[in-house]
CSV table of C-alpha atoms and ligand atoms in Angstrom, one decimal:
chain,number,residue,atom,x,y,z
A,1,UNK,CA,149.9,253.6,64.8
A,2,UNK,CA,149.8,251.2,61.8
A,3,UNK,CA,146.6,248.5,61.8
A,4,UNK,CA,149.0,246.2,59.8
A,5,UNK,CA,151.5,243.6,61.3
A,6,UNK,CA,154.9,244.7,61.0
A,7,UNK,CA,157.3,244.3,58.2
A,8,UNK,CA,159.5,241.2,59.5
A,9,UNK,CA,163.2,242.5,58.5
A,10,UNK,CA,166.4,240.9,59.1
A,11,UNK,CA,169.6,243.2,59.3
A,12,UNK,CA,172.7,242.0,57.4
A,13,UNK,CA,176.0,243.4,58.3
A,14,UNK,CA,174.6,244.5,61.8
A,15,UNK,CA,177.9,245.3,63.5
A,16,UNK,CA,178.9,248.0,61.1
A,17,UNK,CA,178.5,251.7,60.7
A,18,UNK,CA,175.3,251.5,59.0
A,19,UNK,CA,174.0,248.2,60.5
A,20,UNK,CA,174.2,249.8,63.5
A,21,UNK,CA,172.3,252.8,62.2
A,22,UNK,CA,169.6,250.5,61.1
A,23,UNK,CA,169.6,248.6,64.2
A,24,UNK,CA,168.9,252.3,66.0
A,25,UNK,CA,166.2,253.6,63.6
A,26,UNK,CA,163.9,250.8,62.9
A,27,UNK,CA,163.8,250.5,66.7
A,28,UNK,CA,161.6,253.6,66.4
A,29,UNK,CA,159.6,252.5,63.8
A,30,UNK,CA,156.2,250.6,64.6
A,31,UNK,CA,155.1,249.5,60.9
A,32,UNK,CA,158.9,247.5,61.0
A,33,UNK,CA,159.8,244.7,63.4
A,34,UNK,CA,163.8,243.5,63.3
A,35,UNK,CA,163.9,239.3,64.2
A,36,UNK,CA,167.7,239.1,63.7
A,37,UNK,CA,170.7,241.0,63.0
A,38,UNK,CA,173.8,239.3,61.0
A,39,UNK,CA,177.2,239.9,61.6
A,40,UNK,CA,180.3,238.3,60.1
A,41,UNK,CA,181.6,237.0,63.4
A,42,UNK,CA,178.0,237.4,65.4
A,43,UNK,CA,179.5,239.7,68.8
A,44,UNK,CA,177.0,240.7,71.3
A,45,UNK,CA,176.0,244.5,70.3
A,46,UNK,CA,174.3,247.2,72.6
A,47,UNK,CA,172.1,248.6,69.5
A,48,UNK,CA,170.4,245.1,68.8
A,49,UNK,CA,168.7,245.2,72.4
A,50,UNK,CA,166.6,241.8,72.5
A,51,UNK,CA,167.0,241.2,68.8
A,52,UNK,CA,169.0,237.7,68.5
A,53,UNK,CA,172.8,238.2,67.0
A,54,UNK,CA,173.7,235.7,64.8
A,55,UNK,CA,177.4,235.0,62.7
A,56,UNK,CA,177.4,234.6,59.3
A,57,UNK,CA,177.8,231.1,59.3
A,58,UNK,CA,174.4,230.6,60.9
A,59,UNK,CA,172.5,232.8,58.7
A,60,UNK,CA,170.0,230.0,58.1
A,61,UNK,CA,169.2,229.5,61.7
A,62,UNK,CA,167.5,233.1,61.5
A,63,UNK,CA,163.8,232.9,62.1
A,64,UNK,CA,161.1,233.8,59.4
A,65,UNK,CA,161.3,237.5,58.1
A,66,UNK,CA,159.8,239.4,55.1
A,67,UNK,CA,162.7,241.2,54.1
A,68,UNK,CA,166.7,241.6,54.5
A,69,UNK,CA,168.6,245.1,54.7
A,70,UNK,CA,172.0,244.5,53.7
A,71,UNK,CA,174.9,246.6,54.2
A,72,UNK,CA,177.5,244.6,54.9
A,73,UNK,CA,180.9,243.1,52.3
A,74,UNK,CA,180.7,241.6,48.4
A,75,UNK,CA,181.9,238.2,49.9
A,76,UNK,CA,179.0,238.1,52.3
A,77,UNK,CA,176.2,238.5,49.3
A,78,UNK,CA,176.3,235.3,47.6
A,79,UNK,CA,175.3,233.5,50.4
A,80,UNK,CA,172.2,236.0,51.6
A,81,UNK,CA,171.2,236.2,47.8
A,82,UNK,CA,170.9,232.4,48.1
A,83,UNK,CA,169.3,232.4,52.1
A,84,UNK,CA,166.9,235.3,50.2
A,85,UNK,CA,165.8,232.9,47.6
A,86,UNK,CA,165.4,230.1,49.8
A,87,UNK,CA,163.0,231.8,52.3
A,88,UNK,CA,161.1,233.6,49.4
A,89,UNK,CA,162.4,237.3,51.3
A,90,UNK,CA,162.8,241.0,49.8
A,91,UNK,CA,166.2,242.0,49.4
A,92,UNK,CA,167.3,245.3,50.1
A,93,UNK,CA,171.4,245.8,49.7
A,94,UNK,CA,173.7,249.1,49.9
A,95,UNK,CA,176.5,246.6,49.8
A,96,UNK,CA,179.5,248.5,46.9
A,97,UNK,CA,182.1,246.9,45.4
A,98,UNK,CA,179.7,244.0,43.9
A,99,UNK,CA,181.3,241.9,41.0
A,100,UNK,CA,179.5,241.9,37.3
A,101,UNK,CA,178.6,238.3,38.2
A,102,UNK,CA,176.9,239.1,41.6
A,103,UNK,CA,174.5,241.6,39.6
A,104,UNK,CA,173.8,239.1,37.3
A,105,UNK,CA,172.9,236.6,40.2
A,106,UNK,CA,170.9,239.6,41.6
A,107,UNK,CA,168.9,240.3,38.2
A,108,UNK,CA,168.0,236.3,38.1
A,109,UNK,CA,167.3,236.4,42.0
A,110,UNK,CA,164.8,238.8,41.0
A,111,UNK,CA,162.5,236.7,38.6
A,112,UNK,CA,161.9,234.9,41.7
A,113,UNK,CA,161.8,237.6,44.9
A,114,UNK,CA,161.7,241.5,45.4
A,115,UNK,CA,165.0,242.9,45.2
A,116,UNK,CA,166.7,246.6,45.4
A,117,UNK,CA,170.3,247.7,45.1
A,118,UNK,CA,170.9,251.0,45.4
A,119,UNK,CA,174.7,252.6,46.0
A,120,UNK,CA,173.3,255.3,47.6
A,121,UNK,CA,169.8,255.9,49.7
A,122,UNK,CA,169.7,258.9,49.8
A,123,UNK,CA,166.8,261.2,48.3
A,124,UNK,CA,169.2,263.9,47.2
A,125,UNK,CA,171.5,261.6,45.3
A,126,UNK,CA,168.6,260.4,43.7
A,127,UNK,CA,167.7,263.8,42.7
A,128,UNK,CA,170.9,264.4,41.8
A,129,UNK,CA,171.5,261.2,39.8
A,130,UNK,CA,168.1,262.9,37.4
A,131,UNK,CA,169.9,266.5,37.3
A,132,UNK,CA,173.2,265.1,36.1
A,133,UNK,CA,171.6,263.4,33.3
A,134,UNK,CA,169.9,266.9,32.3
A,135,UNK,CA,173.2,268.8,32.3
A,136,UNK,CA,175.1,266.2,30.5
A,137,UNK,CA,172.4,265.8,28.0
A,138,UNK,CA,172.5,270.0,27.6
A,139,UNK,CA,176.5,270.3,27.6
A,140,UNK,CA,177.8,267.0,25.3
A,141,UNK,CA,180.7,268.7,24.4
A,142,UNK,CA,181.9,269.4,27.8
A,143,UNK,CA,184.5,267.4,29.8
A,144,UNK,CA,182.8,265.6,32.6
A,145,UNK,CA,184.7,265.0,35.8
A,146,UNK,CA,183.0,262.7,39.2
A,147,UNK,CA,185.0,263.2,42.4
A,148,UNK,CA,184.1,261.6,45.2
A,149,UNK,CA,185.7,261.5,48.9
A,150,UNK,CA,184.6,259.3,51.6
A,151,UNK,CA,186.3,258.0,55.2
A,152,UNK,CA,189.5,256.5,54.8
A,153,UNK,CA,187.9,252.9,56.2
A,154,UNK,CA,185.7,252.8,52.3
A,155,UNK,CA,187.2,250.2,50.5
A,156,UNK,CA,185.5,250.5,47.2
A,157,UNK,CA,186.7,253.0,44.8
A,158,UNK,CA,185.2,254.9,42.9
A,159,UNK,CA,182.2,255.1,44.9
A,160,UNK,CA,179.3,252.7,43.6
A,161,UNK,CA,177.8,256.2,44.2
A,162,UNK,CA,179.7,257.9,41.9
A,163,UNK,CA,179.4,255.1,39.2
A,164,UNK,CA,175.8,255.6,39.6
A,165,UNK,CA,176.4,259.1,38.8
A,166,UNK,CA,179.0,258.3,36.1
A,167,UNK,CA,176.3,256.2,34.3
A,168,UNK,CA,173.7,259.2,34.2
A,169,UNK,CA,176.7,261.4,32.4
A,170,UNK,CA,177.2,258.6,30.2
A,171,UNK,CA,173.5,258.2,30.0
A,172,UNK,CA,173.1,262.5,29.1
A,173,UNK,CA,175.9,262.6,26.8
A,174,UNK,CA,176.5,259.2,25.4
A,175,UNK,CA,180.3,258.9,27.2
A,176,UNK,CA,181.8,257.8,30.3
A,177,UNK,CA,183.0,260.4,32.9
A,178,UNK,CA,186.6,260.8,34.4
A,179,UNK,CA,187.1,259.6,37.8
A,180,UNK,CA,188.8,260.7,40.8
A,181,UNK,CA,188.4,259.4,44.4
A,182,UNK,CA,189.8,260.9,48.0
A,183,UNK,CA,189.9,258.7,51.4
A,184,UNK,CA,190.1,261.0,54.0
A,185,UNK,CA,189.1,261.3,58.3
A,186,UNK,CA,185.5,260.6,58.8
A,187,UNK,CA,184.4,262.3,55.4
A,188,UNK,CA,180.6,260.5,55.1
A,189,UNK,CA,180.2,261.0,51.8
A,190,UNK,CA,180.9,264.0,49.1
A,191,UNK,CA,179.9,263.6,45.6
A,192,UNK,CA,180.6,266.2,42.8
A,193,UNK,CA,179.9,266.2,39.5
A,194,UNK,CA,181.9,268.9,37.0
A,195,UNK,CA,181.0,269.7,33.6
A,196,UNK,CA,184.1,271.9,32.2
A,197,UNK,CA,183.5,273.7,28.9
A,198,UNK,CA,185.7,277.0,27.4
A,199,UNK,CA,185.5,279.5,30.1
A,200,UNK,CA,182.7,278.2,32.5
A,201,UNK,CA,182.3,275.6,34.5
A,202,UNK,CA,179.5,273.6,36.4
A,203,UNK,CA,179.2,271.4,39.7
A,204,UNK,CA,176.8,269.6,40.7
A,205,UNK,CA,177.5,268.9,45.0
A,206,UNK,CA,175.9,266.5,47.0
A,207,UNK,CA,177.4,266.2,50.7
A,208,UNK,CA,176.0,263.8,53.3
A,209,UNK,CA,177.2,264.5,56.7
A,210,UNK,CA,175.0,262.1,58.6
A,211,UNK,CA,174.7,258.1,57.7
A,212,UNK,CA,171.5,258.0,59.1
A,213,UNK,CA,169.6,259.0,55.8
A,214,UNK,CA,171.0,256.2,54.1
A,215,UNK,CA,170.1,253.9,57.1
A,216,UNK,CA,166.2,255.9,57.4
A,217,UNK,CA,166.2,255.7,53.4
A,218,UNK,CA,166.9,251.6,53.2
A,219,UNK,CA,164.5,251.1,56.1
A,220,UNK,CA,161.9,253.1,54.1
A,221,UNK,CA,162.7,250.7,51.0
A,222,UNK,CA,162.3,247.4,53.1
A,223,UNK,CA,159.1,248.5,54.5
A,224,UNK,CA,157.5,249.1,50.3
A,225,UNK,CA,159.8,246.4,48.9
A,226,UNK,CA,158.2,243.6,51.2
A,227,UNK,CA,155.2,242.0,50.2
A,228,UNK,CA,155.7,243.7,46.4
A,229,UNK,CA,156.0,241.3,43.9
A,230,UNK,CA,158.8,239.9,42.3
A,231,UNK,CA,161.3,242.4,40.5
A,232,UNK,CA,163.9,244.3,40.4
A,233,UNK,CA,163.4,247.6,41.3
A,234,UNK,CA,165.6,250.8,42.2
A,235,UNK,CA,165.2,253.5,44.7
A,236,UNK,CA,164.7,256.5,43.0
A,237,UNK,CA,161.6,254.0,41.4
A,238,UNK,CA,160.2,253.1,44.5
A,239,UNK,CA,160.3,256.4,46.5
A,240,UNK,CA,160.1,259.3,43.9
A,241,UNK,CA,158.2,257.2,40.9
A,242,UNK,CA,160.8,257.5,38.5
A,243,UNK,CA,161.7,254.2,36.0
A,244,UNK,CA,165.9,254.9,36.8
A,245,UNK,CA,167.5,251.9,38.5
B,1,NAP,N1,174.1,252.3,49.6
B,1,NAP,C1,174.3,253.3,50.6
B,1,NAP,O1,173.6,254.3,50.7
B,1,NAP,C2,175.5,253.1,51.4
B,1,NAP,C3,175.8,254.0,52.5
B,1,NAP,C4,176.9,253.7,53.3
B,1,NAP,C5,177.7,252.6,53.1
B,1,NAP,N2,177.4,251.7,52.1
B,1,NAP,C6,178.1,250.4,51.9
B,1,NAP,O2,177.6,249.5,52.9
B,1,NAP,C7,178.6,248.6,53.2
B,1,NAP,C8,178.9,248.5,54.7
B,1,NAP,O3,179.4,249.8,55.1
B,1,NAP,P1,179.8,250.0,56.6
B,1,NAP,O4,180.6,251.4,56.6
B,1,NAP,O5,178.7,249.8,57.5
B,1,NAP,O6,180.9,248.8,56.8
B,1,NAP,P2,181.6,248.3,58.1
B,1,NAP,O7,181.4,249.2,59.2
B,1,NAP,O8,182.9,247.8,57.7
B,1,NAP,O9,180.6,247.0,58.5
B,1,NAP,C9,180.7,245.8,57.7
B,1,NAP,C10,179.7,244.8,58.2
B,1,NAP,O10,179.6,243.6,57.4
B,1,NAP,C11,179.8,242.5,58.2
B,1,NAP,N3,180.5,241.4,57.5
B,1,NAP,C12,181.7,241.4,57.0
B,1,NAP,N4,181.9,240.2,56.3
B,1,NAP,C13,180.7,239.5,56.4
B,1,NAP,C14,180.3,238.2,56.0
B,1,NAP,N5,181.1,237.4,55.3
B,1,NAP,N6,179.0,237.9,56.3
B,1,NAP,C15,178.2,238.7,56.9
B,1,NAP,N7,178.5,239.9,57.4
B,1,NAP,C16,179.8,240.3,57.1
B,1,NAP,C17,180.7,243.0,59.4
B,1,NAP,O11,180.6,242.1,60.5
B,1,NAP,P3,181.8,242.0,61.6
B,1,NAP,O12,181.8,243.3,62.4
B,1,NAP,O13,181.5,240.8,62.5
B,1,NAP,O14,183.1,241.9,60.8
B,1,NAP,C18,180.0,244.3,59.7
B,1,NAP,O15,178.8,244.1,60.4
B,1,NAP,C19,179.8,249.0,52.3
B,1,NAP,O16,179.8,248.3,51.1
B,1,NAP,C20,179.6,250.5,52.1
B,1,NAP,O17,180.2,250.9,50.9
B,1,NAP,C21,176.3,251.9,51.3
């Protein structure tokens, strides 16, 4: 049992596949305490227990917390970014599909708070992310393919996962990737990275088959990110020491 208070979080985008994952798993964490969940249109929800439920709109009624975890739509993140600035909170966000201008709000957010984006929270991606840029770097000739299938409800595409992955190609062997994207059933995520030369071929596979890893890694991220100082930071950084964003 942890000496320290608890992390105050607030959970953005509660209503939703991974809100209420997060909603779930902090519940069994002691060293994080959830003070309000956010939803677009604030319905009552089973997973938030005593937790208050707030809409959108009233995102500035919330009470005082440390740090927000995000997952929710791009037009619901310029006005948490600004809620975030105004309270002085960490924000964590898995929210894809962001626009070149949001990241550039999120980069000056982060003179002023803690703030982490990561398209994927997941340790393996993040492993993965590192062994794609090793292969790439190895095979520059090769042709470089990243497919990616998710759930037909994804809206984004490709994947801000697979962009990730993309950049660390581009990042090995100084081009861009091809892309190619699948919406299919409940498909949680598949990510596959081919390097095609004469002859021989490599992938590179990562499949999640449970969202709770993304929703156990952000939580893990909130808990760190709060009370750092002010920064950007990215995942693989903050949980495996690395200096990728
Ligand atoms: N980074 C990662 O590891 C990772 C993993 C999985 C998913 N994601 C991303 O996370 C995001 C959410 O995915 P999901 O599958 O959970 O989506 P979802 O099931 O569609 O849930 C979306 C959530 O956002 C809320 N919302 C919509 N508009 C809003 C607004 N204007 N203000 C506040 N909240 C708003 C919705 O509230 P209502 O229910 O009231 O409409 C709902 O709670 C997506 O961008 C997805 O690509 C990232």
């Amino acid at each position: 049992m942890s000496t320290r208070s608890p992390v105050r979080v607030l959970i953005h985008g509660a209503s939703g596949r991974m809100g209420r994952a997060l909603l779930r798993l902090a519940a069994e964490r002691d060293d994080l305490a959830v003070v309000a969940a956010v939803s677009a249109r604030g319905d009552a929800l089973p997973e938030a227990g005593a937790v208050p439920v707030l809409p959108a709109a009233r995102l500035s009624d919330a009470p005082a917390f440390d740090v927000v975890v995000d997952f929710s739509l791009p037009e619901a993140f310029d006005p948490l970014l600004a809620t975030c600035l105004a309270r002085g909170a960490a924000l964590v966000s898995g929210t894809t599909g962001l626009s070149a201008g949001q990241f550039a709000a999120l980069d000056a957010a982060a003179a002023r708070i803690p703030a982490l984006w990561a398209p994927n929270f997941s340790v393996g991606v993040a492993v993965l992310t590192e062994l794609v840029r090793q292969a790439s770097a190895a095979l520059p000739g090769w042709d470089a393919d990243v497919v990616e299938a998710h759930h037909i409800h994804k809206k984004d595409a490709p994947s801000g996962t697979a962009l990730q992955l993309g950049a660390a190609v581009e990042a090995g062997r100084g081009r861009a990737p091809h892309y190619a994207s699948l919406r299919a059933g409940d498909i949680v995520g598949e990510h596959t990275v081919q390097l095609a030369g004469a002859g021989e071929r490599l992938e590179l596979v990562h499949r999640a088959t449970n969202r709770d890893i993304f929703a156990r890694g952000a939580l893990e991220a909130a808990r760190r990110l709060a009370g750092r100082g002010s920064g950007r930071v990215g995942f693989g950084a903050l949980l495996l020491g690395g200096a990728a964003r």
